[in-house]
Amino acid sequence: MTYCVGFLLEDGLVFASDSRTNAGVDYISTYSKMHVFQPSPDRLFVLMAAGNLGTTQAVLNRIRRDLDRGPAAVVDPEAAPDLRTARYLFEAADYIGRISVAVQNTFAESLRQVGATGEASFILGGQITGQPHGLQMIYPQGNSVIATIDTPYLQIGESKYGKPPLDHIGHTKLSLEDAARLCFVSQVITRRSNLTVGPPFEIAMMPRDQLRISRRLKYAKGAPEITRVVEIWSRTMQEGLARLPRFAWEEDPL
Amino acid sequence: MTYCVGFLLEDGLVFASDSRTNAGVDYISTYSKMHVFQPSPDRLFVLMAAGNLGTTQAVLNRIRRDLDRGPAAVVDPEAAPDLRTARYLFEAADYIGRISVAVQNTFAESLRQVGATGEASFILGGQITGQPHGLQMIYPQGNSVIATIDTPYLQIGESKYGKPPLDHIGHTKLSLEDAARLCFVSQVITRRSNLTVGPPFEIAMMPRDQLRISRRLKYAKGAPEITRVVEIWSRTMQEGLARLPRFAWEEDPL
């Protein structure tokens, strides 16, 4: 499994991903799930992937191959947009959705015969000059949804364990740093409760209108930052429990 | 969906359940999922159910019918144990597992034809005089596992959202009241993140070696206790976030 979360903020975008990949419980490996693309100076994209590793790697390979071709001398106005030619973020999301569906279709029958699926999901965030920064989740079927001020974060993979902190205290006015801490907490508590999510944890911050990743962090297994978050979050919850109202029959502890 | 959690403590047992039942999103109703049985003065059981409502209700009906028959004048030593004759908690769990599988088998084919399943899971907790108190989860296949000092809680239904607080601060030395608060938090944050879990929330506490439910609580929709927990838990997480270490490039806020 995998857990990736992207956060849409007034000030920009934050991305967080784990690096655990597993096929069953006896084939566990480490792959980064966060990929940065800057096909031209007027745009920057971050793509996070969850699901069938064969599919996600094939999608990345095809994106890179398309970019390697370089800009067409004369841009064909009829051609479907790709990462370089998309004028809107949704066009880039559609492009990735199309590739993903094509890859899945290639292997769908052979995977079905062994009871497996090639499904994959993506979170695409970024900005194209002249457009607002944005965040979009691409479903295995190729369609996608955006993050908004009301639903400022998007998750793929093992999303349930880490959702409550995002729901309770996440909002678009957080600083990039606070949102990064919140996404890191969401990752770390997910890892505590589910073996299929694990470090290295990666975080990227992308300030609005700057077309750059301002910070990129990676916390490997055993990193003191991870231990520290677990300690602080445990103590926080301890204190929260102690703060909850007594039942009517209990003596007031104060 | 449903969310039930049982907690094994040195001092006894705590049970917490929601009351939301849904078939799709347009048929949502309210059913208690917590059921107390005291078939004779030497034993007390609490049974919580999740899964297909037809199955769980049929299982409860059959348990009650078996108990209505009253004790056999001469107990057949060959008969499989039921709630009245079980000498161990695991025998009671096996009995419920057998009924559950039998009910599921009755409807398996007709359900399969419409793409549905009759699967149900149960948490059985309680005590039989002369035995320690215990907690057991019964799978749809009829087999079961127990809670232990290392794994003191068991969950059925929509279990992921509410797992991190249990993992971080749950242990068997908690008081019944603290464990009840923790399970209540686990329920309330699950409800915040998932529409298929909802009030009334029920809580029961069973002190060890007393063969009685010492406290039973029910918090209906809109209850101030629910609002209070949401407020306190949100504030707690806010403070936790503020307490997390700054990144190296940030000024120390202190």
mmCIF file of C-alpha atoms in Angstrom, chain B residues 132-250:
data_model
loop_
_atom_site.group_PDB
_atom_site.id
_atom_site.type_symbol
_atom_site.label_atom_id
_atom_site.label_comp_id
_atom_site.label_asym_id
_atom_site.label_seq_id
_atom_site.Cartn_x
_atom_site.Cartn_y
_atom_site.Cartn_z
ATOM 1 C CA PRO B 132 -11.085 -14.376 33.688
ATOM 2 C CA HIS B 133 -13.008 -11.707 31.835
ATOM 3 C CA GLY B 134 -12.217 -11.650 28.135
ATOM 4 C CA LEU B 135 -12.861 -10.150 24.746
ATOM 5 C CA GLN B 136 -13.082 -11.960 21.445
ATOM 6 C CA MET B 137 -13.661 -10.975 17.816
ATOM 7 C CA ILE B 138 -15.638 -13.392 15.654
ATOM 8 C CA TYR B 139 -14.881 -13.296 11.950
ATOM 9 C CA PRO B 140 -17.490 -13.836 9.216
ATOM 10 C CA GLN B 141 -15.986 -17.315 8.747
ATOM 11 C CA GLY B 142 -16.878 -18.263 12.320
ATOM 12 C CA ASN B 143 -13.351 -18.355 13.739
ATOM 13 C CA SER B 144 -12.218 -15.843 16.310
ATOM 14 C CA VAL B 145 -9.306 -14.127 18.036
ATOM 15 C CA ILE B 146 -8.922 -12.770 21.546
ATOM 16 C CA ALA B 147 -7.698 -9.478 22.946
ATOM 17 C CA THR B 148 -4.546 -9.679 25.088
ATOM 18 C CA ILE B 149 -2.363 -7.360 27.110
ATOM 19 C CA ASP B 150 -0.374 -6.624 23.922
ATOM 20 C CA THR B 151 -3.441 -6.127 21.756
ATOM 21 C CA PRO B 152 -5.997 -4.955 24.276
ATOM 22 C CA TYR B 153 -8.661 -3.722 21.915
ATOM 23 C CA LEU B 154 -10.666 -5.212 19.080
ATOM 24 C CA GLN B 155 -12.585 -3.369 16.387
ATOM 25 C CA ILE B 156 -15.211 -4.295 13.818
ATOM 26 C CA GLY B 157 -16.637 -2.255 10.969
ATOM 27 C CA GLU B 158 -15.155 1.075 9.920
ATOM 28 C CA SER B 159 -12.105 0.651 12.108
ATOM 29 C CA LYS B 160 -9.285 2.658 10.548
ATOM 30 C CA TYR B 161 -10.138 6.296 11.316
ATOM 31 C CA GLY B 162 -10.413 5.669 15.050
ATOM 32 C CA LYS B 163 -7.410 3.368 15.429
ATOM 33 C CA PRO B 164 -4.532 5.866 15.972
ATOM 34 C CA PRO B 165 -5.679 7.120 19.415
ATOM 35 C CA LEU B 166 -6.153 3.516 20.559
ATOM 36 C CA ASP B 167 -2.700 2.578 19.280
ATOM 37 C CA HIS B 168 -0.975 5.591 20.758
ATOM 38 C CA ILE B 169 -2.436 5.808 24.240
ATOM 39 C CA GLY B 170 -4.499 2.682 24.856
ATOM 40 C CA HIS B 171 -3.305 0.054 27.348
ATOM 41 C CA THR B 172 -4.818 -2.428 29.786
ATOM 42 C CA LYS B 173 -4.078 -0.379 32.912
ATOM 43 C CA LEU B 174 -6.476 2.403 31.963
ATOM 44 C CA SER B 175 -9.460 2.851 34.272
ATOM 45 C CA LEU B 176 -12.822 1.827 32.889
ATOM 46 C CA GLU B 177 -13.716 5.493 32.660
ATOM 47 C CA ASP B 178 -10.551 6.526 30.794
ATOM 48 C CA ALA B 179 -10.928 3.613 28.398
ATOM 49 C CA ALA B 180 -14.566 4.633 27.866
ATOM 50 C CA ARG B 181 -13.467 8.191 27.065
ATOM 51 C CA LEU B 182 -10.814 6.873 24.689
ATOM 52 C CA CYS B 183 -13.323 4.647 22.886
ATOM 53 C CA PHE B 184 -15.767 7.558 22.750
ATOM 54 C CA VAL B 185 -13.088 9.742 21.137
ATOM 55 C CA SER B 186 -12.363 6.936 18.694
ATOM 56 C CA GLN B 187 -16.069 6.851 17.778
ATOM 57 C CA VAL B 188 -16.488 10.609 17.519
ATOM 58 C CA ILE B 189 -13.469 11.191 15.284
ATOM 59 C CA THR B 190 -14.566 8.295 13.075
ATOM 60 C CA ARG B 191 -17.954 9.913 12.681
ATOM 61 C CA ARG B 192 -16.296 13.221 11.783
ATOM 62 C CA SER B 193 -14.414 11.553 8.917
ATOM 63 C CA ASN B 194 -16.955 8.990 7.727
ATOM 64 C CA LEU B 195 -20.647 9.437 7.087
ATOM 65 C CA THR B 196 -21.499 5.774 7.561
ATOM 66 C CA VAL B 197 -20.757 5.923 11.287
ATOM 67 C CA GLY B 198 -23.170 7.927 13.425
ATOM 68 C CA PRO B 199 -24.935 8.412 16.724
ATOM 69 C CA PRO B 200 -26.480 7.368 19.021
ATOM 70 C CA PHE B 201 -23.157 6.242 20.448
ATOM 71 C CA GLU B 202 -23.448 3.602 23.153
ATOM 72 C CA ILE B 203 -20.919 2.813 25.837
ATOM 73 C CA ALA B 204 -21.000 0.000 28.382
ATOM 74 C CA MET B 205 -18.587 -0.700 31.222
ATOM 75 C CA MET B 206 -18.267 -4.099 32.867
ATOM 76 C CA PRO B 207 -16.033 -4.285 35.926
ATOM 77 C CA ARG B 208 -14.185 -7.564 36.354
ATOM 78 C CA ASP B 209 -15.561 -10.254 38.626
ATOM 79 C CA GLN B 210 -18.862 -8.485 39.223
ATOM 80 C CA LEU B 211 -20.970 -9.999 36.446
ATOM 81 C CA ARG B 212 -22.776 -6.740 35.838
ATOM 82 C CA ILE B 213 -22.784 -3.752 33.522
ATOM 83 C CA SER B 214 -21.850 -0.988 35.937
ATOM 84 C CA ARG B 215 -22.567 1.853 33.525
ATOM 85 C CA ARG B 216 -24.379 2.118 30.262
ATOM 86 C CA LEU B 217 -24.475 5.377 28.377
ATOM 87 C CA LYS B 218 -26.124 6.528 25.194
ATOM 88 C CA TYR B 219 -25.322 9.770 23.395
ATOM 89 C CA ALA B 220 -27.889 10.726 20.795
ATOM 90 C CA LYS B 221 -27.357 12.996 17.805
ATOM 91 C CA GLY B 222 -26.742 16.531 19.000
ATOM 92 C CA ALA B 223 -25.804 15.473 22.529
ATOM 93 C CA PRO B 224 -23.596 18.144 24.155
ATOM 94 C CA GLU B 225 -21.133 15.410 25.181
ATOM 95 C CA ILE B 226 -20.385 14.687 21.513
ATOM 96 C CA THR B 227 -19.899 18.365 20.677
ATOM 97 C CA ARG B 228 -17.641 18.748 23.706
ATOM 98 C CA VAL B 229 -15.406 15.852 22.660
ATOM 99 C CA VAL B 230 -15.091 17.243 19.127
ATOM 100 C CA GLU B 231 -14.143 20.666 20.519
ATOM 101 C CA ILE B 232 -11.615 19.314 22.999
ATOM 102 C CA TRP B 233 -10.056 16.902 20.548
ATOM 103 C CA SER B 234 -9.741 19.586 17.856
ATOM 104 C CA ARG B 235 -8.121 21.978 20.340
ATOM 105 C CA THR B 236 -5.834 19.181 21.494
ATOM 106 C CA MET B 237 -4.658 18.539 17.948
ATOM 107 C CA GLN B 238 -4.216 22.278 17.348
ATOM 108 C CA GLU B 239 -1.935 22.451 20.357
ATOM 109 C CA GLY B 240 -0.121 19.312 19.251
ATOM 110 C CA LEU B 241 0.539 20.865 15.872
ATOM 111 C CA ALA B 242 1.847 24.049 17.489
ATOM 112 C CA ARG B 243 4.142 21.931 19.658
ATOM 113 C CA LEU B 244 5.791 20.049 16.790
ATOM 114 C CA PRO B 245 9.405 21.059 16.104
ATOM 115 C CA ARG B 246 9.975 23.942 13.698
ATOM 116 C CA PHE B 247 11.873 23.172 10.554
ATOM 117 C CA ALA B 248 15.513 24.201 10.579
ATOM 118 C CA TRP B 249 14.882 27.334 8.503
ATOM 119 C CA GLU B 250 12.073 28.640 10.677
#
